[in-house]
Every structure is written in C-alpha cells, then in structure tokens.
Amino acid sequence: MADHVVIAIDGPAASGKGTLARKLADHFGLNHLDTGLTYRAVAKALLNAQIPLDDIAAAETAARTLSLSSLDTLSLSTHSVGEAASKIALMPSVRRALVEKQRAFAAMPPGAVLDGRDIGTVVCPDAAVKLYVTASAPVRAKRRWQEIVNAGGTADYDEILADIERRDARDMNRKDSPLRPAIDALLLDTSEMDIETAFSTACSMVKEALAEGNG
Ligand code: DC
C-alpha cells in the first residue's frame, strides 16, 4: 500500500456507508472521519444555543470553531439533529469551513477513510479509491426501522421511508456539492447484501483499485 492512502465513501442516508467506512479504516489501518458528524455538530451547536437554523453567520462561526476531536457520535445521532444538519448543509460558507477541516484530517498520516456525500467529488477528488454505496430507499428504511426495533424502540416504517426520501431529495438536489457519484467512483449496491457480504465486497474493490493504482 502507498505511504498515504485516502479512501472516499459517499452515498445516501442509511446506505451502510458509515459502517463500511469504519470497518475499512480498521482493516487498512487508516484514520476514519464520518463527515456527517461535522454537519450534525454545527446544527447541534445552533439548536443548543436556540439560534434559528437559517442564521448563516452563526452557522459559519460554529463551523469555523468546530474541533474534530470533540465529535460525540451518540448525542449527534438523533433524528432532529440529522434533519437540522441537512438544512445547514445547504449553506456554501458552512460547507467551505467544514471541507477545509475534512481535508486537513485526510492529510494526516497514515491516511484516512472519509464518508459523506461529497468526499469523492469535492473534499478529496484525488482519493486513491472512491466508493459510492447505495441501497434502494425501501431497503434503507427497513434497516433503519430494524435498528430502532432492535434497540427496544418503536418506529413507523412509512414515516421512516418518507423521511429517507425527503433527505435524499434535499441532499441530491442542493446547488452546492449535491450527492452524486464521482465520475471515477466504484458503485456498490448493498440492497441484496448483509453487512458481512458488503464489507468483503468493498474490501476486494479497494484492494483491486489500490493494486491498479500502484501498477
Ligand atoms: O450522513 P448523515 O446523516 O450523518 O448526514 C447528515 C446531513 O449532513 C445530511 O443530510 C447531509 C449532510 N452532509 C453533507 O452535506 N455532506 C457530507 N459530506 C456529509 C453530510
């Protein structure tokens, strides 16, 4: 493997890209950044301070002062923070501030796996490997629903599906850095795969791409 490797993983909400990114980072001994958490942290800072989500100046300040070392996955994973994050993710000045931090993270040795919506297209266009992970919206809704039920909660499948479709539309149709596969991304559709199969498939794709890049 080259001295410094960056793997970019993009895809829609609940596609399994986060789990894959974490497992790939472990497997290849790389750092990992879930860039969704950076948008969520900015949104949560505004929610905590009761600042309206359309206050661009406040959101930009929160983005500029964000420290990647203090991202608390648990408190950032709630539904309301996710909804708020997809709204502040529309703001170009917030995106610029966060992309700068994400690039600095990717540059740290020995390299990193970053997952998000615009990693292969904007944040790390020179990444050695780019994966675009998808699954059909009903499959993603079913997985989300199962996660909640397994954790002892109750959830309405139709509501989750509607939410996923709304989030997809917002992420794919925004003007700045919309969610889409980079032209050189490898596509991985996990609709028919469990996580073990998705991981072994992703691992083979990464190894092959790295071997080709070195050859
Ligand atoms: O992946 P997630 O659900 O944690 O992301 C939350 C929101 O952040 C999502 O609706 C879109 C936004 N996001 C983004 O615009 N760009 C990224 N690289 C990561 C997330």
PDB file of C-alpha atoms and ligand atoms in Angstrom:
ATOM      1  CA  MET A   1       0.000   0.000   0.000  1.00  0.00           C
ATOM      2  CA  ALA A   2       1.235   3.534  -0.776  1.00  0.00           C
ATOM      3  CA  ASP A   3       2.540   5.699   2.107  1.00  0.00           C
ATOM      4  CA  HIS A   4      -0.551   7.853   2.271  1.00  0.00           C
ATOM      5  CA  VAL A   5      -3.912   6.451   1.246  1.00  0.00           C
ATOM      6  CA  VAL A   6      -7.264   8.218   1.161  1.00  0.00           C
ATOM      7  CA  ILE A   7     -10.476   6.277   0.593  1.00  0.00           C
ATOM      8  CA  ALA A   8     -13.610   8.317  -0.198  1.00  0.00           C
ATOM      9  CA  ILE A   9     -17.002   6.793   0.539  1.00  0.00           C
ATOM     10  CA  ASP A  10     -20.204   8.548  -0.476  1.00  0.00           C
ATOM     11  CA  GLY A  11     -23.831   7.563  -0.516  1.00  0.00           C
ATOM     12  CA  PRO A  12     -27.314   8.411   0.723  1.00  0.00           C
ATOM     13  CA  ALA A  13     -28.579   8.227   4.316  1.00  0.00           C
ATOM     14  CA  ALA A  14     -28.719   4.698   5.799  1.00  0.00           C
ATOM     15  CA  SER A  15     -26.912   3.097   2.843  1.00  0.00           C
ATOM     16  CA  GLY A  16     -24.463   1.384   5.211  1.00  0.00           C
ATOM     17  CA  LYS A  17     -21.563   3.630   4.157  1.00  0.00           C
ATOM     18  CA  GLY A  18     -20.742   4.595   7.762  1.00  0.00           C
ATOM     19  CA  THR A  19     -20.359   1.019   8.963  1.00  0.00           C
ATOM     20  CA  LEU A  20     -18.362   0.127   5.846  1.00  0.00           C
ATOM     21  CA  ALA A  21     -16.094   3.160   6.266  1.00  0.00           C
ATOM     22  CA  ARG A  22     -15.343   2.268   9.893  1.00  0.00           C
ATOM     23  CA  LYS A  23     -14.630  -1.364   9.069  1.00  0.00           C
ATOM     24  CA  LEU A  24     -12.441  -0.456   6.078  1.00  0.00           C
ATOM     25  CA  ALA A  25     -10.457   2.034   8.197  1.00  0.00           C
ATOM     26  CA  ASP A  26      -9.848  -0.688  10.827  1.00  0.00           C
ATOM     27  CA  HIS A  27      -8.897  -3.226   8.188  1.00  0.00           C
ATOM     28  CA  PHE A  28      -6.431  -0.983   6.342  1.00  0.00           C
ATOM     29  CA  GLY A  29      -5.079   0.770   9.474  1.00  0.00           C
ATOM     30  CA  LEU A  30      -6.322   4.232   8.449  1.00  0.00           C
ATOM     31  CA  ASN A  31      -7.965   7.095  10.337  1.00  0.00           C
ATOM     32  CA  HIS A  32     -11.724   7.452   9.930  1.00  0.00           C
ATOM     33  CA  LEU A  33     -13.951  10.522   9.715  1.00  0.00           C
ATOM     34  CA  ASP A  34     -17.731  10.410   9.397  1.00  0.00           C
ATOM     35  CA  THR A  35     -18.152  13.861   7.829  1.00  0.00           C
ATOM     36  CA  GLY A  36     -21.902  13.795   8.514  1.00  0.00           C
ATOM     37  CA  LEU A  37     -20.966  14.295  12.168  1.00  0.00           C
ATOM     38  CA  THR A  38     -19.306  17.614  11.310  1.00  0.00           C
ATOM     39  CA  TYR A  39     -22.568  18.943   9.779  1.00  0.00           C
ATOM     40  CA  ARG A  40     -24.504  17.485  12.694  1.00  0.00           C
ATOM     41  CA  ALA A  41     -22.186  19.174  15.234  1.00  0.00           C
ATOM     42  CA  VAL A  42     -22.739  22.594  13.640  1.00  0.00           C
ATOM     43  CA  ALA A  43     -26.508  22.015  13.626  1.00  0.00           C
ATOM     44  CA  LYS A  44     -26.444  20.897  17.275  1.00  0.00           C
ATOM     45  CA  ALA A  45     -24.454  23.980  18.319  1.00  0.00           C
ATOM     46  CA  LEU A  46     -27.223  26.158  16.843  1.00  0.00           C
ATOM     47  CA  LEU A  47     -30.024  24.062  18.352  1.00  0.00           C
ATOM     48  CA  ASN A  48     -28.363  24.162  21.807  1.00  0.00           C
ATOM     49  CA  ALA A  49     -27.999  27.933  21.635  1.00  0.00           C
ATOM     50  CA  GLN A  50     -31.572  28.269  20.301  1.00  0.00           C
ATOM     51  CA  ILE A  51     -30.264  30.059  17.216  1.00  0.00           C
ATOM     52  CA  PRO A  52     -32.524  29.771  14.127  1.00  0.00           C
ATOM     53  CA  LEU A  53     -31.226  27.290  11.556  1.00  0.00           C
ATOM     54  CA  ASP A  54     -31.251  29.948   8.828  1.00  0.00           C
ATOM     55  CA  ASP A  55     -28.731  32.160  10.663  1.00  0.00           C
ATOM     56  CA  ILE A  56     -25.884  31.782   8.156  1.00  0.00           C
ATOM     57  CA  ALA A  57     -23.356  33.914  10.085  1.00  0.00           C
ATOM     58  CA  ALA A  58     -23.865  31.916  13.298  1.00  0.00           C
ATOM     59  CA  ALA A  59     -23.646  28.615  11.418  1.00  0.00           C
ATOM     60  CA  GLU A  60     -20.426  29.686   9.711  1.00  0.00           C
ATOM     61  CA  THR A  61     -18.885  30.693  13.057  1.00  0.00           C
ATOM     62  CA  ALA A  62     -19.890  27.333  14.549  1.00  0.00           C
ATOM     63  CA  ALA A  63     -18.304  25.573  11.558  1.00  0.00           C
ATOM     64  CA  ARG A  64     -15.063  27.583  11.772  1.00  0.00           C
ATOM     65  CA  THR A  65     -14.663  26.953  15.510  1.00  0.00           C
ATOM     66  CA  LEU A  66     -15.582  23.256  15.380  1.00  0.00           C
ATOM     67  CA  SER A  67     -12.978  20.834  16.697  1.00  0.00           C
ATOM     68  CA  LEU A  68     -12.993  17.417  15.021  1.00  0.00           C
ATOM     69  CA  SER A  69     -11.632  15.869  18.228  1.00  0.00           C
ATOM     70  CA  SER A  70     -14.813  16.647  20.151  1.00  0.00           C
ATOM     71  CA  LEU A  71     -17.423  14.982  17.917  1.00  0.00           C
ATOM     72  CA  ASP A  72     -19.739  12.974  20.170  1.00  0.00           C
ATOM     73  CA  THR A  73     -21.416  10.346  17.975  1.00  0.00           C
ATOM     74  CA  LEU A  74     -24.133   9.453  20.472  1.00  0.00           C
ATOM     75  CA  SER A  75     -25.529  12.939  21.082  1.00  0.00           C
ATOM     76  CA  LEU A  76     -25.220  13.807  17.373  1.00  0.00           C
ATOM     77  CA  SER A  77     -27.123  10.750  16.135  1.00  0.00           C
ATOM     78  CA  THR A  78     -30.670  11.888  16.935  1.00  0.00           C
ATOM     79  CA  HIS A  79     -33.268  12.362  14.237  1.00  0.00           C
ATOM     80  CA  SER A  80     -33.802  16.063  14.985  1.00  0.00           C
ATOM     81  CA  VAL A  81     -30.065  16.798  14.708  1.00  0.00           C
ATOM     82  CA  GLY A  82     -29.962  14.922  11.362  1.00  0.00           C
ATOM     83  CA  GLU A  83     -32.856  16.977   9.994  1.00  0.00           C
ATOM     84  CA  ALA A  84     -31.221  20.218  11.149  1.00  0.00           C
ATOM     85  CA  ALA A  85     -27.866  19.095   9.677  1.00  0.00           C
ATOM     86  CA  SER A  86     -29.352  18.572   6.224  1.00  0.00           C
ATOM     87  CA  LYS A  87     -30.593  22.178   6.345  1.00  0.00           C
ATOM     88  CA  ILE A  88     -27.343  23.819   7.407  1.00  0.00           C
ATOM     89  CA  ALA A  89     -25.523  21.590   4.856  1.00  0.00           C
ATOM     90  CA  LEU A  90     -27.165  23.770   2.180  1.00  0.00           C
ATOM     91  CA  MET A  91     -25.029  26.782   3.175  1.00  0.00           C
ATOM     92  CA  PRO A  92     -21.913  27.220   0.989  1.00  0.00           C
ATOM     93  CA  SER A  93     -19.970  29.121   3.697  1.00  0.00           C
ATOM     94  CA  VAL A  94     -20.566  26.318   6.210  1.00  0.00           C
ATOM     95  CA  ARG A  95     -19.514  23.741   3.622  1.00  0.00           C
ATOM     96  CA  ARG A  96     -16.295  25.650   2.825  1.00  0.00           C
ATOM     97  CA  ALA A  97     -15.313  25.819   6.503  1.00  0.00           C
ATOM     98  CA  LEU A  98     -16.035  22.130   7.118  1.00  0.00           C
ATOM     99  CA  VAL A  99     -14.408  20.932   3.884  1.00  0.00           C
ATOM    100  CA  GLU A 100     -11.190  22.696   4.940  1.00  0.00           C
ATOM    101  CA  LYS A 101     -11.155  20.731   8.224  1.00  0.00           C
ATOM    102  CA  GLN A 102     -12.058  17.475   6.462  1.00  0.00           C
ATOM    103  CA  ARG A 103      -9.162  17.914   4.008  1.00  0.00           C
ATOM    104  CA  ALA A 104      -6.743  18.582   6.884  1.00  0.00           C
ATOM    105  CA  PHE A 105      -7.963  15.354   8.507  1.00  0.00           C
ATOM    106  CA  ALA A 106      -7.432  13.403   5.268  1.00  0.00           C
ATOM    107  CA  ALA A 107      -3.886  14.773   5.012  1.00  0.00           C
ATOM    108  CA  MET A 108      -2.811  13.384   8.402  1.00  0.00           C
ATOM    109  CA  PRO A 109      -0.636  10.247   8.295  1.00  0.00           C
ATOM    110  CA  PRO A 110      -1.133   7.438   7.517  1.00  0.00           C
ATOM    111  CA  GLY A 111      -4.227   8.490   5.523  1.00  0.00           C
ATOM    112  CA  ALA A 112      -7.926   8.094   6.083  1.00  0.00           C
ATOM    113  CA  VAL A 113     -11.301   6.779   5.117  1.00  0.00           C
ATOM    114  CA  LEU A 114     -13.833   9.638   4.943  1.00  0.00           C
ATOM    115  CA  ASP A 115     -17.521   9.033   4.437  1.00  0.00           C
ATOM    116  CA  GLY A 116     -20.182  11.539   3.469  1.00  0.00           C
ATOM    117  CA  ARG A 117     -21.945  12.944   0.419  1.00  0.00           C
ATOM    118  CA  ASP A 118     -19.253  14.915  -1.445  1.00  0.00           C
ATOM    119  CA  ILE A 119     -15.984  13.228  -0.483  1.00  0.00           C
ATOM    120  CA  GLY A 120     -15.100  11.863  -3.932  1.00  0.00           C
ATOM    121  CA  THR A 121     -16.465  14.886  -5.795  1.00  0.00           C
ATOM    122  CA  VAL A 122     -15.309  17.847  -3.649  1.00  0.00           C
ATOM    123  CA  VAL A 123     -13.407  17.048  -0.437  1.00  0.00           C
ATOM    124  CA  CYS A 124     -10.883  14.508  -1.763  1.00  0.00           C
ATOM    125  CA  PRO A 125     -11.168  14.416  -5.573  1.00  0.00           C
ATOM    126  CA  ASP A 126      -7.695  12.795  -5.719  1.00  0.00           C
ATOM    127  CA  ALA A 127      -8.575   9.929  -3.359  1.00  0.00           C
ATOM    128  CA  ALA A 128      -6.904   6.636  -4.332  1.00  0.00           C
ATOM    129  CA  VAL A 129     -10.250   4.831  -4.132  1.00  0.00           C
ATOM    130  CA  LYS A 130     -13.792   6.175  -4.346  1.00  0.00           C
ATOM    131  CA  LEU A 131     -16.793   4.058  -3.458  1.00  0.00           C
ATOM    132  CA  TYR A 132     -20.399   5.118  -3.957  1.00  0.00           C
ATOM    133  CA  VAL A 133     -22.543   2.979  -1.663  1.00  0.00           C
ATOM    134  CA  THR A 134     -26.271   2.754  -2.345  1.00  0.00           C
ATOM    135  CA  ALA A 135     -29.290   0.645  -1.479  1.00  0.00           C
ATOM    136  CA  SER A 136     -32.907   1.133  -2.506  1.00  0.00           C
ATOM    137  CA  ALA A 137     -34.922   3.543  -0.340  1.00  0.00           C
ATOM    138  CA  PRO A 138     -37.265   0.762   0.972  1.00  0.00           C
ATOM    139  CA  VAL A 139     -34.263  -1.385   1.956  1.00  0.00           C
ATOM    140  CA  ARG A 140     -32.638   1.546   3.764  1.00  0.00           C
ATOM    141  CA  ALA A 141     -35.906   2.366   5.549  1.00  0.00           C
ATOM    142  CA  LYS A 142     -36.270  -1.269   6.608  1.00  0.00           C
ATOM    143  CA  ARG A 143     -32.708  -1.290   8.034  1.00  0.00           C
ATOM    144  CA  ARG A 144     -33.337   1.947   9.994  1.00  0.00           C
ATOM    145  CA  TRP A 145     -36.629   0.530  11.289  1.00  0.00           C
ATOM    146  CA  GLN A 146     -34.914  -2.737  12.344  1.00  0.00           C
ATOM    147  CA  GLU A 147     -32.151  -0.822  14.165  1.00  0.00           C
ATOM    148  CA  ILE A 148     -34.729   1.094  16.213  1.00  0.00           C
ATOM    149  CA  VAL A 149     -36.764  -2.037  16.987  1.00  0.00           C
ATOM    150  CA  ASN A 150     -33.616  -3.982  17.952  1.00  0.00           C
ATOM    151  CA  ALA A 151     -32.727  -1.184  20.355  1.00  0.00           C
ATOM    152  CA  GLY A 152     -36.119  -1.675  22.039  1.00  0.00           C
ATOM    153  CA  GLY A 153     -37.832   1.319  20.434  1.00  0.00           C
ATOM    154  CA  THR A 154     -40.922   1.635  18.267  1.00  0.00           C
ATOM    155  CA  ALA A 155     -40.978   3.171  14.815  1.00  0.00           C
ATOM    156  CA  ASP A 156     -43.300   3.616  11.876  1.00  0.00           C
ATOM    157  CA  TYR A 157     -41.836   2.171   8.665  1.00  0.00           C
ATOM    158  CA  ASP A 158     -43.796   4.502   6.356  1.00  0.00           C
ATOM    159  CA  GLU A 159     -42.643   7.563   8.282  1.00  0.00           C
ATOM    160  CA  ILE A 160     -39.023   6.415   8.099  1.00  0.00           C
ATOM    161  CA  LEU A 161     -39.319   5.799   4.347  1.00  0.00           C
ATOM    162  CA  ALA A 162     -40.860   9.242   3.773  1.00  0.00           C
ATOM    163  CA  ASP A 163     -38.085  10.783   5.854  1.00  0.00           C
ATOM    164  CA  ILE A 164     -35.352   8.999   3.879  1.00  0.00           C
ATOM    165  CA  GLU A 165     -36.888  10.095   0.581  1.00  0.00           C
ATOM    166  CA  ARG A 166     -37.121  13.709   1.774  1.00  0.00           C
ATOM    167  CA  ARG A 167     -33.496  13.631   2.952  1.00  0.00           C
ATOM    168  CA  ASP A 168     -32.332  12.105  -0.373  1.00  0.00           C
ATOM    169  CA  ALA A 169     -34.125  14.828  -2.325  1.00  0.00           C
ATOM    170  CA  ARG A 170     -32.544  17.579  -0.219  1.00  0.00           C
ATOM    171  CA  ASP A 171     -29.041  16.052  -0.459  1.00  0.00           C
ATOM    172  CA  MET A 172     -29.235  15.284  -4.201  1.00  0.00           C
ATOM    173  CA  ASN A 173     -30.888  18.490  -5.379  1.00  0.00           C
ATOM    174  CA  ARG A 174     -28.966  21.152  -3.493  1.00  0.00           C
ATOM    175  CA  LYS A 175     -26.898  23.572  -5.584  1.00  0.00           C
ATOM    176  CA  ASP A 176     -23.608  23.291  -3.656  1.00  0.00           C
ATOM    177  CA  SER A 177     -21.947  19.852  -3.689  1.00  0.00           C
ATOM    178  CA  PRO A 178     -25.020  17.686  -4.311  1.00  0.00           C
ATOM    179  CA  LEU A 179     -24.860  13.980  -3.530  1.00  0.00           C
ATOM    180  CA  ARG A 180     -23.781  12.147  -6.677  1.00  0.00           C
ATOM    181  CA  PRO A 181     -21.155   9.556  -7.600  1.00  0.00           C
ATOM    182  CA  ALA A 182     -17.788  10.931  -8.721  1.00  0.00           C
ATOM    183  CA  ILE A 183     -17.131  10.092 -12.356  1.00  0.00           C
ATOM    184  CA  ASP A 184     -14.438   7.598 -11.282  1.00  0.00           C
ATOM    185  CA  ALA A 185     -16.344   6.131  -8.308  1.00  0.00           C
ATOM    186  CA  LEU A 186     -16.912   2.387  -7.989  1.00  0.00           C
ATOM    187  CA  LEU A 187     -20.579   1.603  -7.348  1.00  0.00           C
ATOM    188  CA  LEU A 188     -21.591  -0.755  -4.553  1.00  0.00           C
ATOM    189  CA  ASP A 189     -25.311  -1.513  -4.259  1.00  0.00           C
ATOM    190  CA  THR A 190     -25.893  -3.222  -0.911  1.00  0.00           C
ATOM    191  CA  SER A 191     -29.676  -3.741  -1.368  1.00  0.00           C
ATOM    192  CA  GLU A 192     -29.261  -7.524  -1.527  1.00  0.00           C
ATOM    193  CA  MET A 193     -26.282  -7.808   0.842  1.00  0.00           C
ATOM    194  CA  ASP A 194     -25.870  -8.236   4.582  1.00  0.00           C
ATOM    195  CA  ILE A 195     -23.115  -6.179   6.203  1.00  0.00           C
ATOM    196  CA  GLU A 196     -20.520  -9.000   6.102  1.00  0.00           C
ATOM    197  CA  THR A 197     -21.042  -9.506   2.355  1.00  0.00           C
ATOM    198  CA  ALA A 198     -20.996  -5.735   1.756  1.00  0.00           C
ATOM    199  CA  PHE A 199     -17.742  -5.441   3.719  1.00  0.00           C
ATOM    200  CA  SER A 200     -15.958  -8.289   1.931  1.00  0.00           C
ATOM    201  CA  THR A 201     -17.108  -6.912  -1.440  1.00  0.00           C
ATOM    202  CA  ALA A 202     -15.937  -3.386  -0.516  1.00  0.00           C
ATOM    203  CA  CYS A 203     -12.603  -4.793   0.718  1.00  0.00           C
ATOM    204  CA  SER A 204     -11.981  -6.577  -2.598  1.00  0.00           C
ATOM    205  CA  MET A 205     -12.916  -3.444  -4.553  1.00  0.00           C
ATOM    206  CA  VAL A 206     -10.490  -1.320  -2.502  1.00  0.00           C
ATOM    207  CA  LYS A 207      -7.624  -3.849  -2.805  1.00  0.00           C
ATOM    208  CA  GLU A 208      -8.104  -4.123  -6.539  1.00  0.00           C
ATOM    209  CA  ALA A 209      -8.246  -0.344  -7.001  1.00  0.00           C
ATOM    210  CA  LEU A 210      -5.115   0.158  -4.868  1.00  0.00           C
ATOM    211  CA  ALA A 211      -3.268  -2.549  -6.820  1.00  0.00           C
ATOM    212  CA  GLU A 212      -4.256  -0.948 -10.140  1.00  0.00           C
ATOM    213  CA  GLY A 213      -3.218   2.492  -8.876  1.00  0.00           C
ATOM    214  CA  ASN A 214       0.225   1.172  -7.880  1.00  0.00           C
ATOM    215  CA  GLY A 215       0.737  -0.818 -11.069  1.00  0.00           C
TER     216      GLY A 215
HETATM  217  O1   DC B   1     -24.710  11.153   6.982  1.00  0.00           O
HETATM  218  P1   DC B   1     -25.526  11.955   7.992  1.00  0.00           P
HETATM  219  O2   DC B   1     -26.966  11.549   8.071  1.00  0.00           O
HETATM  220  O3   DC B   1     -24.872  11.997   9.321  1.00  0.00           O
HETATM  221  O4   DC B   1     -25.505  13.465   7.413  1.00  0.00           O
HETATM  222  C1   DC B   1     -26.278  14.478   7.970  1.00  0.00           C
HETATM  223  C2   DC B   1     -26.512  15.558   6.911  1.00  0.00           C
HETATM  224  O5   DC B   1     -25.273  16.212   6.629  1.00  0.00           O
HETATM  225  C3   DC B   1     -27.031  15.040   5.573  1.00  0.00           C
HETATM  226  O6   DC B   1     -28.412  15.276   5.379  1.00  0.00           O
HETATM  227  C4   DC B   1     -26.295  15.824   4.532  1.00  0.00           C
HETATM  228  C5   DC B   1     -25.142  16.458   5.253  1.00  0.00           C
HETATM  229  N1   DC B   1     -23.826  16.025   4.765  1.00  0.00           N
HETATM  230  C6   DC B   1     -23.307  16.691   3.690  1.00  0.00           C
HETATM  231  O7   DC B   1     -23.975  17.561   3.121  1.00  0.00           O
HETATM  232  N2   DC B   1     -22.058  16.408   3.248  1.00  0.00           N
HETATM  233  C7   DC B   1     -21.326  15.456   3.836  1.00  0.00           C
HETATM  234  N3   DC B   1     -20.087  15.195   3.389  1.00  0.00           N
HETATM  235  C8   DC B   1     -21.866  14.729   4.935  1.00  0.00           C
HETATM  236  C9   DC B   1     -23.124  15.038   5.367  1.00  0.00           C
END
